[in-house]
XYZ file of C-alpha atoms in Angstrom:
352
model
C 245.937 116.579 145.228
C 245.843 116.210 149.445
C 247.750 118.370 149.001
C 245.649 120.956 146.779
C 243.116 120.796 149.113
C 245.152 121.464 152.474
C 246.305 125.239 150.325
C 242.570 125.310 149.705
C 241.525 126.000 152.892
C 244.594 128.261 154.219
C 242.746 130.933 151.897
C 240.913 130.548 155.222
C 241.813 133.618 157.130
C 241.268 135.804 153.723
C 237.552 135.282 154.039
C 237.530 135.405 157.702
C 239.547 139.024 157.422
C 239.407 142.224 159.327
C 237.049 144.609 158.949
C 236.891 148.407 159.729
C 234.667 150.383 161.640
C 231.758 150.788 160.179
C 228.261 151.806 160.373
C 225.644 148.332 160.598
C 222.961 150.031 158.557
C 225.669 150.386 155.414
C 226.876 147.187 156.008
C 225.717 143.088 154.879
C 226.063 141.363 157.596
C 227.091 137.879 156.334
C 225.209 135.403 159.637
C 226.371 131.703 157.757
C 229.366 130.650 155.836
C 229.129 127.395 153.316
C 232.326 125.822 153.262
C 233.033 122.910 150.123
C 234.560 121.585 147.364
C 233.388 120.849 143.114
C 236.174 118.625 141.883
C 239.472 120.559 142.293
C 238.326 123.916 143.654
C 236.501 125.292 146.423
C 232.909 126.451 146.927
C 231.978 129.273 148.636
C 228.432 130.550 149.479
C 228.302 133.066 152.178
C 224.536 134.574 153.347
C 223.790 137.464 154.635
C 220.264 139.325 155.393
C 219.017 141.952 153.950
C 215.189 144.234 155.155
C 212.675 144.757 153.186
C 211.103 148.275 153.480
C 208.113 146.355 156.016
C 210.772 144.668 157.374
C 210.679 141.255 155.914
C 214.438 139.465 156.221
C 215.451 138.785 152.804
C 218.449 135.865 152.302
C 220.918 137.236 149.706
C 223.304 135.042 147.971
C 226.989 134.583 147.727
C 228.928 132.591 145.421
C 232.447 131.762 144.431
C 234.249 128.962 143.240
C 237.478 129.533 143.598
C 241.154 128.542 143.033
C 243.689 128.730 144.801
C 245.598 131.609 144.283
C 242.319 133.574 143.975
C 241.472 136.353 146.407
C 238.467 135.040 148.657
C 238.262 138.887 149.946
C 238.140 140.223 146.819
C 235.164 138.104 145.647
C 232.997 139.354 148.053
C 233.167 142.624 147.636
C 232.337 142.771 143.808
C 229.998 140.574 144.164
C 228.472 142.778 146.633
C 227.210 146.347 146.348
C 228.089 147.220 150.544
C 231.079 146.689 152.045
C 230.796 142.697 153.950
C 231.289 142.165 157.577
C 231.365 138.365 158.129
C 231.956 139.075 162.707
C 227.663 138.093 162.803
C 228.027 134.654 161.278
C 225.449 132.957 162.978
C 226.713 129.454 161.316
C 229.575 127.321 159.753
C 228.205 124.404 157.452
C 230.475 122.407 155.946
C 230.365 120.246 153.558
C 231.273 115.904 153.034
C 233.584 116.496 151.218
C 236.409 119.412 153.004
C 235.381 116.872 156.407
C 236.597 113.648 154.991
C 239.481 115.392 153.083
C 240.662 117.015 156.846
C 239.201 120.753 159.055
C 242.800 121.298 160.919
C 242.780 124.818 159.048
C 238.769 124.985 159.472
C 238.207 125.157 162.942
C 242.358 126.837 163.839
C 241.362 129.929 162.043
C 237.551 130.664 162.668
C 239.277 130.085 167.253
C 241.702 131.720 165.816
C 239.693 134.895 164.896
C 239.016 137.172 167.956
C 235.706 138.427 166.301
C 234.470 134.943 165.834
C 231.136 133.492 168.899
C 233.146 131.161 169.942
C 228.767 129.622 170.050
C 228.493 129.873 166.888
C 226.811 126.214 165.386
C 228.865 124.082 162.842
C 226.954 121.522 161.485
C 227.598 118.960 158.015
C 225.849 117.732 155.345
C 225.893 115.302 152.982
C 223.576 117.187 150.182
C 225.986 120.300 148.387
C 226.413 123.782 150.741
C 224.795 125.247 147.903
C 221.779 123.214 147.819
C 221.026 123.461 151.462
C 221.226 127.288 151.538
C 219.125 127.233 148.308
C 215.452 127.042 150.727
C 214.246 130.483 152.520
C 213.378 128.513 156.307
C 210.738 130.971 157.813
C 210.820 134.355 157.327
C 213.616 135.200 160.301
C 216.390 134.227 158.046
C 218.706 131.473 157.518
C 221.277 132.716 159.523
C 218.774 132.959 162.756
C 216.815 129.597 162.117
C 219.341 127.067 161.965
C 220.705 128.194 164.752
C 217.974 127.916 166.068
C 217.465 124.812 165.187
C 220.596 124.136 166.554
C 220.014 125.571 169.798
C 216.517 123.358 170.318
C 217.761 120.295 169.476
C 220.276 120.838 172.291
C 217.610 121.905 174.928
C 215.268 119.809 173.810
C 216.297 117.042 172.008
C 219.069 115.058 171.531
C 222.436 117.057 169.997
C 224.935 117.124 172.743
C 226.135 120.771 173.773
C 228.070 121.816 171.085
C 229.612 124.706 169.202
C 233.000 126.081 168.009
C 234.075 126.345 171.578
C 233.254 122.593 172.353
C 233.747 121.012 169.553
C 237.989 123.051 168.778
C 238.634 121.710 172.241
C 237.561 117.865 171.367
C 238.867 118.295 167.988
C 242.146 119.153 169.105
C 242.645 117.764 172.536
C 243.667 113.754 172.491
C 241.720 111.388 174.150
C 238.374 112.195 172.764
C 236.907 112.299 169.516
C 234.708 114.915 167.940
C 231.339 115.577 167.187
C 229.055 117.556 164.669
C 225.116 117.934 163.515
C 224.169 116.845 159.931
C 221.710 118.332 158.189
C 219.551 117.668 155.183
C 217.648 119.794 153.607
C 213.426 118.527 153.701
C 211.198 120.430 150.925
C 212.024 123.789 150.271
C 211.653 125.958 154.081
C 212.893 123.450 156.381
C 215.898 121.612 157.367
C 216.096 118.933 159.552
C 218.605 116.563 161.912
C 219.062 113.104 159.931
C 221.949 112.658 162.602
C 225.815 112.872 164.083
C 229.506 113.434 162.130
C 231.529 111.771 164.400
C 235.842 112.808 163.980
C 239.421 110.869 164.109
C 242.847 112.263 163.158
C 240.773 115.381 162.768
C 238.999 113.819 159.373
C 235.438 112.646 159.804
C 235.125 109.074 159.322
C 231.591 107.631 160.843
C 227.602 108.888 160.997
C 225.606 108.482 163.634
C 222.259 108.195 162.463
C 219.553 109.474 164.217
C 217.352 107.435 166.136
C 220.498 106.073 168.145
C 222.011 110.418 169.399
C 219.225 109.558 171.600
C 221.577 106.878 173.475
C 224.958 109.025 172.150
C 223.929 112.214 174.073
C 222.913 109.710 177.768
C 226.867 108.804 176.640
C 228.766 112.698 176.355
C 225.890 115.638 177.902
C 223.024 114.938 179.579
C 219.038 115.041 178.906
C 217.342 117.340 180.316
C 213.830 117.991 178.156
C 213.621 114.990 176.255
C 211.599 112.015 174.430
C 211.964 108.869 174.117
C 209.826 105.921 172.882
C 209.866 102.433 174.861
C 208.588 99.583 173.745
C 206.366 97.717 176.047
C 205.373 94.236 174.251
C 202.853 94.916 171.620
C 201.569 98.701 173.219
C 204.053 101.285 173.937
C 204.843 104.557 175.893
C 206.134 107.905 175.119
C 208.512 109.079 177.758
C 208.581 113.127 178.109
C 210.588 115.355 180.257
C 213.455 112.466 180.930
C 216.764 113.866 182.544
C 219.017 111.777 182.838
C 222.795 112.125 184.525
C 225.490 109.600 184.282
C 228.173 108.534 185.663
C 231.265 106.471 184.293
C 234.323 105.075 186.137
C 237.415 103.249 185.122
C 239.020 100.070 186.137
C 243.028 99.871 184.125
C 243.925 97.104 186.173
C 241.178 95.134 184.553
C 240.581 97.543 181.358
C 236.761 97.562 182.791
C 234.483 100.652 182.528
C 231.751 100.808 184.616
C 228.505 103.885 183.353
C 225.499 104.195 185.724
C 222.904 106.294 184.289
C 219.508 107.434 186.425
C 216.842 108.651 183.913
C 213.479 110.583 184.832
C 210.895 111.166 183.055
C 206.882 111.492 182.782
C 205.168 108.618 181.018
C 202.948 110.697 177.990
C 201.135 108.712 176.244
C 200.273 104.865 177.047
C 198.365 102.637 173.768
C 197.872 100.311 176.670
C 194.163 99.852 178.539
C 195.842 101.767 181.516
C 198.821 102.623 183.573
C 198.606 101.041 186.954
C 201.732 100.622 189.154
C 202.556 97.750 187.201
C 202.222 98.533 184.188
C 204.338 101.406 185.632
C 207.139 98.860 186.851
C 207.335 97.094 183.000
C 207.453 100.947 181.299
C 210.686 101.211 183.402
C 211.947 98.271 183.332
C 211.813 98.031 178.861
C 213.618 101.803 178.645
C 216.959 100.058 181.482
C 217.065 97.022 179.651
C 216.486 99.335 176.193
C 219.469 101.823 177.816
C 222.049 99.387 178.266
C 221.319 97.518 175.204
C 221.930 100.649 172.654
C 224.373 102.034 174.669
C 226.459 98.802 174.434
C 225.591 98.426 170.953
C 227.579 102.131 170.214
C 230.524 101.651 173.023
C 231.400 98.316 170.836
C 230.992 99.387 167.385
C 232.849 102.678 168.410
C 235.728 100.249 169.556
C 235.179 98.144 166.341
C 235.869 101.270 164.471
C 238.884 102.034 166.391
C 237.631 105.895 167.374
C 236.265 107.286 170.536
C 234.090 110.418 170.814
C 232.703 108.962 174.261
C 236.345 110.067 175.871
C 236.992 106.445 177.172
C 240.790 107.249 176.577
C 240.577 110.504 178.141
C 238.195 108.533 181.705
C 240.995 106.361 181.752
C 243.911 109.387 181.421
C 242.119 111.486 184.229
C 241.080 108.302 186.878
C 244.743 106.116 186.634
C 248.325 108.297 187.399
C 249.314 104.156 185.565
C 247.445 105.117 182.856
C 250.192 103.917 179.766
C 249.710 106.390 176.378
C 251.777 104.315 174.568
C 249.489 100.833 174.944
C 246.462 102.589 174.757
C 245.988 101.457 171.245
C 246.035 97.440 172.581
C 244.313 98.346 175.221
C 241.140 99.563 173.881
C 240.014 97.181 171.865
C 239.332 94.602 175.444
C 237.945 97.644 176.879
C 235.014 95.877 178.996
C 232.294 97.499 179.422
C 229.924 97.549 182.110
C 225.708 99.633 182.476
C 223.723 99.875 184.512
C 220.537 102.370 184.405
C 217.810 103.321 186.757
C 214.774 104.186 185.677
C 212.200 106.664 187.411
C 209.002 107.174 186.558
C 207.372 110.582 188.287
C 203.651 110.265 186.951
C 202.030 109.643 183.835
C 200.200 111.476 181.493
C 196.874 110.514 178.089
C 195.974 106.912 177.759
C 195.368 106.371 173.911
């Protein structure tokens, strides 16, 4: 059965096949491709934009359920009333079943295509891909909606930098697991990000819920304009415009990882009576304690699951000449993490 799934995915080069030069107005420009498994078949959902006379964007869908020996490109052309062009894709949506079976053929095909932009986004969904793509999200087309949703959450929220190039780098190289955002449908006109899918050995093996993504991003990237809620006893503070810098160093002799964070932000709201220097100090200490505890818990959880999306192995390889790759699997379980964070609050805002 496993070999059958791999054979299905090997058909993907037909989906992303060459298209000769044509006039843009005479083409259907596909912006999203969804890939899913339904029983023993492969289901493809392709969305292209149709511009109405009043210049509104409508999502047109091409859906196919194929056997392994069927030609995908033929099916696309049969169901469309104009030639289909696939070089303008913004997003690839991967179903959970596909990700769990192994994504090597998908990623290998995508990164080899010269007309596939390295900046296109790949996302996961736990629900059927067809269902996720059945909605109409805003008025600019589903491709642009999902692309802007991911871009916004990378710039202002908790998704680490992601695109085809970055994912493929982690996916194929040694010493660090790859990860992708997970989307869920929320009504007929919205999607929400519910977590990150973690890959190991080319397969989806774990997921991080949305409430842990802030801390995971601290470990693998940096925040530039994020926000977080910090509990201070019975009160809480929203720290806004969070900017972070992370330094990770290793000691191979003692199998120790030292992680230092610097976080800078603004207290936007506080539920207590007043924000004075004493309160600011409590917020800082509470923030530091929370960061250290949550990041340590994530690292220990990855250790127990024998996965490494943070790239601890890569850090040891880069920083230690004596690193022994053959011993690493046993050594990883014995790595000790020491975390220190420093929070700087630059100003305060509203008191509720």
